[in-house]
Backbone as a ProteinNet text record, in pm:
[ID]
protein_1_A
[PRIMARY]
XXXXXXXXXXXXXXXXXXXXXXXXXXXXXXXXXXXXXXXXXXXXXXXXXXXXXXXXXXXXXXXXXXXXXXXXXXXXXXXXXXXXXXXXXXXXXXXXXXXXXXXXXXXXXXXXXXXXXXXXXXXXXXXXXXXXXXXXXXXXXXXXXXXXXXXX
[TERTIARY]
8765.1	8745.3	8735.4	8840.4	8816.3	8636.9	8590.7	8452.5	8372.3	8391.6	8306	8288.1	8469	8473.9	8400.5	8400.8	8315.6	8184.6	8148.5	7989.1	7915.5	8053.5	7968.5	7945.1	8040.4	8074.2	7906.3	7892.6	7754.1	7637.9	7636.6	7529.7	7519.1	7647.1	7625.2	7657.7	7621.2	7645.3	7491.9	7358.4	7252.3	7248.4	7296.1	7295.4	7365.9	7516.2	7576.1	7557.2	7456.1	7446	7383.5	7291.1	7262.2	7414.5	7495.6	7610.3	7666.7	7689.2	7729.1	7659	7530.3	7485.2	7504	7506	7558.8	7646.2	7794.6	7898.8	7922	7822.7	7832	7782.7	7728.2	7608.2	7704.6	7739.5	7814.1	7876.2	7982.7	8025.5	7937.9	7826.6	7762.3	7659.3	7612.3	7587.4	7685	7845.8	7924	7930.2	7938.6	7959.3	7799	7712.1	7586.8	7578.5	7620.5	7692.4	7744.6	7862.4	7943.6	7922	7822.8	7697.1	7696.3	7549.1	7438.2	7566.1	7675	7756.3	7812.2	7868.1	7882.5	7774.9	7694.3	7571.2	7491.5	7565.5	7525	7633.5	7771	7876.9	7959.9	7979.6	8042.2	8195.1	8287.2	8412.9	8435.7	8447.4	8468.4	8609.7	8715.1	8832.1	8881.2	9015	9073.4	9092.5	9127.1	9136.2	9254.3	9172.3	9326	9413	9515	9641.9	9572.3	9551.1	9477.9	9361.1	9317.7	9212.3	9245.8	9126.9	9119.9	9009.5	9001.4	8845.2	8818.3	8685.5	8660.4	8496.4	8480	8340.8	8256.3	8359.4	8313.6	8306.1	8378.9	8332.3	8488.3	8473.1	8623	8615.7	8718	8751.8	8856.5	8884.9	9017.7	9102.6	9215.6	9342.3	9389.1	9424.7	9444.2	9574.6	9710.8	9794.4	9815.5	9778.5	9795.6	9734.9	9614.3	9538.8	9601	9701.2	9784.4	9859.1	9935.1	10000.1	9916.3	9830.7	9759.4	9756.9	9686	9693.6	9835.9	9901.7	10082.6	10114.1	10047.9	10104.6	10031.2	9924.3	9822.2	9913.5	9897.1	9948	10098.6	10155.3	10304.1	10312	10217.7	10230.7	10189.2	10083.3	10055.6	10200	10238.9	10372.7	10509.4	10410.3	10556.1	10659.6	10617.8	10738.4	10753.9	10848.4	10858.8	10775.7	10723.3	10667.4	10791.8	10899.6	11014	11017.2	11058.3	11105.4	10935.6	10856.9	10743.9	10694.1	10747.1	10768.5	10847.8	10968.4	11076.2	11041.6	10974.7	10970.3	10816.9	10788.9	10642.3	10669.4	10766.9	10827.5	10745.2	10704.1	10595.9	10643.6	10589.1	10672.3	10593.9	10659.8	10632.7	10471.6	10451.1	10321.6	10243.1	10266.4	10163.6	10132	10227	10157.7	10106	10051.5	10015.1	9927.8	9853.4	9734.5	9650.9	9750.9	9694.3	9609	9693.4	9653.7	9534.4	9490.8	9369.3	9300.2	9290.5	9177.2	9055.2	8926.1	8824.7	8778.3	8859	8799	8794.8	8949.6	8996.6	8874.2	8778	8678.7	8568.5	8537.7	8460	8341.7	8403.8	8320.7	8380.3	8328.5	8378.2	8386.5	8451.9	8447.6	8389.3	8312.5	8333.2	8281.6	8408.7	8348.7	8336.9	8409.4	8437.2	8319.5	8239.8	8123.6	8193.3	8163.1	8146	8052.7	8073.3	7918.8	7935.1	7871.5	7895.9	7923.1	8017.4	8036.8	8017.9	7989.3	7935	8074.7	8187.3	8269.9	8342.8	8384.4	8492.5	8521.4	8551.8	8656.4	8785.9	8885	9013	9028	9011.5	9057.2	8908.2	8921.6	8797.7	8785.3	8700.2	8710.5	8801.8	8815.9	8867.1	9046.3	9081.7	9232	9225.3	9164.8	9138.1	9130.3	9050	9001.1	9127.7	9233.4	9357.2	9492.4	9427	9551.6	9517.5	9434.8	9345.5	9349.1	9367.1	9409.1	9551.7	9585.5	9765.5	9842.8	9776.8	9823.4	9771.3	9661.3	9589	9714.8	9745.6	9842.1	9983.2	9991	10124.7	10174.4	10034.5	10038.4	10007.5	9952.8	9948.1	10058.8	10104.1	10288.2	10352.7	10352.4	10421.2	10353.1	10282.5	10155.4	10197.7	10264.9	10248.9	10392.1	10406.8	10459.9	10544.2	10730.6	10811.8	10828.5	10782.6	10820.6	10695.9	10611.8	10494.7	10517.4	10612.8	10666	10760.6	10720.2	10784.2	10925.8	11016.2	11111.5	11198.7	11206.2	11220.5	11365.8
2106.5	1965.6	1860.9	1841.1	1711.9	1702.5	1795.1	1792.1	1799.5	1819.6	1816.5	1686.7	1654.2	1478.2	1406.6	1404.5	1336.7	1344.8	1448.1	1464.8	1379.4	1407.9	1368.7	1222.2	1159.7	1000.7	980.3	1006	993.2	1066.4	1138.7	1168.5	1023.8	956.1	842.3	711.4	728.8	589.5	487.7	557.5	473.9	444.5	466	411.3	307.4	307.2	220.9	77.8	85.7	18.3	-136.4	-103.8	-270.8	-338.3	-278.2	-329	-429.4	-320.9	-331.7	-492.1	-473.3	-582.9	-751.4	-704.9	-865.3	-881.1	-795.3	-853.5	-891.6	-864.6	-906.3	-1033.5	-1063.8	-1163.7	-1311	-1283.6	-1329.1	-1467.6	-1442.5	-1584.9	-1668.9	-1596	-1683.7	-1784.4	-1729.1	-1785.9	-1928.9	-1880.9	-1949.1	-2048.2	-2075	-2152.1	-2206.1	-2171.4	-2282.9	-2351.2	-2357.5	-2399	-2493.5	-2488.1	-2621.4	-2681	-2644.3	-2725.6	-2799.4	-2798.9	-2875.7	-2961.3	-2928.6	-3007.4	-3130.3	-3095.2	-3140.5	-3267.7	-3216.8	-3332.1	-3382.7	-3370.1	-3518.9	-3599.7	-3570.9	-3658	-3646.8	-3559.5	-3494.7	-3410	-3440.1	-3393.8	-3242.2	-3133.3	-3003.9	-2978	-3039.3	-2955.7	-3071.8	-3068.8	-3139.9	-3322.3	-3383.7	-3494	-3585.7	-3654.5	-3670.3	-3794.2	-3778.7	-3881	-4051.7	-4124.8	-4251	-4267.8	-4094.1	-4085.4	-3989.8	-4054.5	-3913.9	-3840.1	-3724.5	-3658.2	-3667.4	-3731.3	-3735.1	-3692	-3585.2	-3524.7	-3506.5	-3468	-3403.2	-3516.9	-3621.3	-3759.4	-3828.6	-3868.4	-3916.5	-4102.9	-4100.1	-4251.8	-4276.3	-4366.7	-4429.9	-4453	-4444.6	-4441.1	-4604.3	-4658.9	-4789.1	-4803.2	-4743.7	-4745.6	-4718.1	-4598	-4536.2	-4594.7	-4655.4	-4740.9	-4777.1	-4879.9	-4959.8	-4888.1	-4805.1	-4684.9	-4656.8	-4640.8	-4605.3	-4670.9	-4838.2	-4927.3	-4974.4	-4960.6	-4982.9	-4867.8	-4767	-4678.6	-4670.9	-4709.1	-4748.6	-4851.9	-4989.5	-5117.5	-5124.9	-5034.7	-5020.8	-4927.5	-4848	-4755.3	-4799.1	-4947.3	-5014.7	-5101.8	-5119	-5237.3	-5174.4	-5003.9	-4964	-4863.1	-4872.7	-4831.8	-4653.3	-4560.3	-4437.2	-4370.8	-4272.5	-4152.6	-4143.5	-4082.3	-4105.8	-4193.5	-4333.2	-4436.8	-4418	-4426.7	-4478.7	-4320.8	-4217.1	-4079.6	-4125.7	-4194.7	-4179.8	-4306.8	-4415.1	-4491.2	-4448.3	-4397.1	-4362.9	-4200.1	-4177.2	-4019.4	-3912.3	-3901.5	-3824.7	-3750.5	-3642.4	-3580.1	-3666.9	-3630	-3659.3	-3600.2	-3476	-3442.5	-3471.7	-3502.8	-3580.8	-3734.4	-3797.5	-3918	-3885.6	-3807.2	-3744.9	-3729.4	-3676.7	-3605.6	-3761.5	-3826.2	-3960	-4032.2	-4038.2	-4104.6	-4080.1	-3959.2	-3918.6	-3889.3	-3826.2	-3838	-3966.5	-3913	-4005.5	-4016.3	-3992.6	-3970.1	-4148.8	-4171.9	-4308.4	-4459.5	-4397.1	-4491.1	-4450.8	-4352.6	-4304.1	-4187.4	-4110.2	-4035.4	-3870.3	-3811.2	-3631.5	-3537.4	-3438.3	-3321.5	-3197.7	-3124.4	-2986.9	-2945.1	-2799.6	-2725	-2803.7	-2952.9	-3025.3	-3116.6	-3113.1	-3225.4	-3313.4	-3509.9	-3555.6	-3625.1	-3649.5	-3680.5	-3802.4	-3910.9	-3996.5	-3976.5	-4054.2	-4006.8	-4081.6	-4032.1	-4100.5	-4212.7	-4207.9	-4238.6	-4365.6	-4496.1	-4583.2	-4551.5	-4658.4	-4672.8	-4734.3	-4684.6	-4754	-4845.5	-4833.3	-4919.5	-4922.7	-5031.6	-5058	-4961.7	-4986.3	-4891.3	-4942.3	-5110.7	-5165	-5134.6	-5079.4	-5044.2	-4875.2	-4823.9	-4637.6	-4653.6	-4715.3	-4711.5	-4700.8	-4855.2	-4870.6	-4808.8	-4720.6	-4627	-4499.4	-4502.6	-4348.1	-4351.8	-4490.2	-4526.3	-4511.5	-4590.5	-4532	-4420	-4297.1	-4196.1	-4139.2	-4146.9	-4069.3	-4116.1	-4226.5	-4331.4	-4238.9	-4196.9	-4145.1	-3995.3	-3897.9	-3788	-3783.7	-3875.3	-3901.1	-3886.3	-3988.4	-4031.1	-3872.7	-3799.4	-3699.4	-3610.9	-3555.3	-3482.5	-3502.9	-3572.6	-3620.9	-3555.2	-3449.8	-3443.2	-3511.3	-3456.2	-3557.6	-3594.3	-3540.8	-3574.5	-3639.8	-3713.9	-3842.1	-3889.6	-3943.3	-4050.7	-4125.9	-4279.5	-4370.2	-4409.9	-4459.5	-4535.3	-4638.7	-4726.4	-4878.9	-4944.6
5649.5	5510.4	5539.4	5682	5757.1	5805.4	5862.7	5914.3	5772.5	5658.3	5560.5	5490.6	5505.1	5484.8	5554.7	5663.1	5779.7	5767.6	5730.4	5664.7	5565.1	5471	5364.1	5406.5	5426.9	5476.7	5516.3	5614.3	5695.4	5627.6	5532.9	5455.6	5321.7	5304.5	5215.8	5257.5	5388.1	5431.4	5418.5	5452.9	5382.2	5270	5175.5	5026.3	5042.8	5128	5107.2	5229	5315.6	5396.9	5352.6	5241.4	5155.2	5114.9	5073.4	5052	5145.4	5289.5	5395.1	5443.4	5406.1	5466.6	5448.4	5278.9	5159.8	5232.5	5244.5	5260.6	5429.9	5485.9	5623.3	5640.5	5556.2	5551.6	5463.9	5402.6	5299	5366.1	5492.1	5518.4	5585.8	5682.3	5737.6	5658.2	5471.8	5411.9	5335.7	5307.3	5342	5394.7	5520.7	5631.2	5639.3	5630.6	5604.9	5491.2	5331.4	5322.2	5311.3	5394.5	5387.4	5491.4	5580.4	5653.5	5583	5505.9	5440.7	5366.2	5293.8	5249.2	5331.2	5468.6	5553.3	5646.5	5605	5639.2	5570.2	5470.6	5318.1	5311.2	5422.5	5414.6	5333.6	5287.3	5162.2	5207.6	5171.9	5193.7	5205.8	5270.5	5240.3	5166.4	5237.9	5214.3	5091.1	5051.1	4953.2	5023.5	4967.6	4994.9	5086.2	5170	5285.8	5206.7	5239.1	5207	5225	5074.3	5055.3	5007.7	4921.6	4891.3	4783.4	4667.4	4584.3	4553.5	4492.4	4508.8	4380.6	4343.5	4188.2	4184.3	4116.2	4131.1	4287.4	4364.6	4502.8	4555.2	4503.9	4612.1	4639.4	4768.5	4813.7	4750.4	4713	4626.7	4698	4767	4804.7	4658.2	4701.9	4608.5	4660.3	4492.1	4485.7	4579.2	4556.5	4586.3	4685.9	4764.1	4884.6	5027.3	4964.1	5082.3	5173.7	5121.6	5129.6	5238.8	5247.5	5292.3	5425	5380.8	5508.8	5607.1	5563.5	5667.2	5744.7	5682.5	5682.5	5816.8	5823.9	5925.8	6026	6036.7	6160.5	6193.1	6130	6198.3	6277.1	6164.6	6237.8	6362.8	6359.6	6453.9	6602.7	6601.2	6705.4	6724.8	6622.4	6693.5	6752.9	6798.9	6850.9	6769.4	6643.7	6564.2	6537.5	6602.7	6585.6	6526	6515.1	6383.5	6314.7	6363.9	6264.4	6183.7	6221.1	6156.9	6073.6	6129.8	5978.1	5891.7	5929	5801.2	5711.4	5798	5641.8	5548.4	5627.3	5526.3	5431.6	5428.9	5399.2	5330.8	5319.2	5249.3	5315.5	5426.2	5450.4	5604.9	5621.4	5781.2	5908.3	6009.9	6148.4	6153.4	6150.9	6141.2	6033.8	5952.2	5824.9	5889.2	5949.7	5971.8	6079.9	6198	6327.3	6268.4	6173.1	6094	6003.1	5946.3	5922.1	6038	6156.9	6253.9	6330	6359.5	6374.4	6309.5	6152.1	6093.1	6089.4	6110.8	6091.2	5966.2	5887.7	5735.1	5707.6	5723.2	5774.3	5765.3	5841.3	5886.5	5864	5736.9	5663	5724.8	5807.5	5865.6	5839.4	5846.9	5782.3	5887.1	5893.3	6000.3	5908.5	6044.3	5991.4	6130.3	6141.1	6284.2	6430.1	6401.8	6477.3	6534.2	6425.2	6407.1	6321.8	6359.9	6273.8	6233.8	6115.4	6047.1	5976.4	5948.5	5865.9	5690.7	5666.3	5508.6	5421.5	5307.5	5162	5107.7	5183.6	5075.7	5184.4	5126.2	5154.6	5253.8	5434.4	5485.1	5421.5	5495.5	5454.9	5541	5696.8	5757.5	5889.9	5952.9	6056.4	6187.5	6240.2	6384.1	6468.2	6502.7	6603	6573.2	6455	6420.1	6454.5	6442.8	6436.5	6603.7	6666.7	6803.4	6866.6	6842.7	6943.1	6896.8	6795.1	6753.1	6849.5	6839.4	6943.1	7062.9	7099.7	7279.7	7295.3	7194.7	7205.5	7209.1	7127.8	7107.2	7246.2	7280.9	7429	7537.2	7556.6	7652.8	7609.9	7523.3	7473.5	7513.2	7532.3	7544.3	7660.9	7746.2	7885.6	7972.3	7916.8	7975.2	7947.6	7840.4	7830.1	7952.1	7971.8	8076.7	8204.4	8240.9	8379.9	8453.5	8566.8	8606.7	8647.4	8633.8	8623.6	8822.5	8901.4	9059.7	9090.7	9029.6	9003.5	8954.7	8839.8	8831.2	8900.3	8842.9	8936.4	8885.1	8943.8	8832.6	8910	8832.9	8861.8	8865.3
[MASK]
++++++++++++++++++++++++++++++++++++++++++++++++++++++++++++++++++++++++++++++++++++++++++++++++++++++++++++++++++++++++++++++++++++++++++++++++++++++++

């Protein structure tokens, strides 16, 4: 009986092939559509903190955009991520995501590729780049082996 079921599956395979091809190509067409939206400078996922999504467009939230600016500025003033998170009512991971998100300088990102967004930036490039440098320095300091660190 197992052999008969096996044969029946093989016989029925050809009519089902059209359905299989359709469902296998669906993820590719979805990704292609998302790439087109990305190339148009539109946000693909939900709005980042500090923005609202209105008719598929990112619009700065008048109240929260000042919080985003404050997060960037206080991070440069050497305030800890924990203190910033408590002050803003966010998690440390939430603060890290905000500090690394290119949306705040008017960019959109999909599949690791940045494109110019259609939305207004909340912060300028200098502030964003200064924060990225500080994050990179902090990361580099954490990855230096203890035996190579100098003490004073």
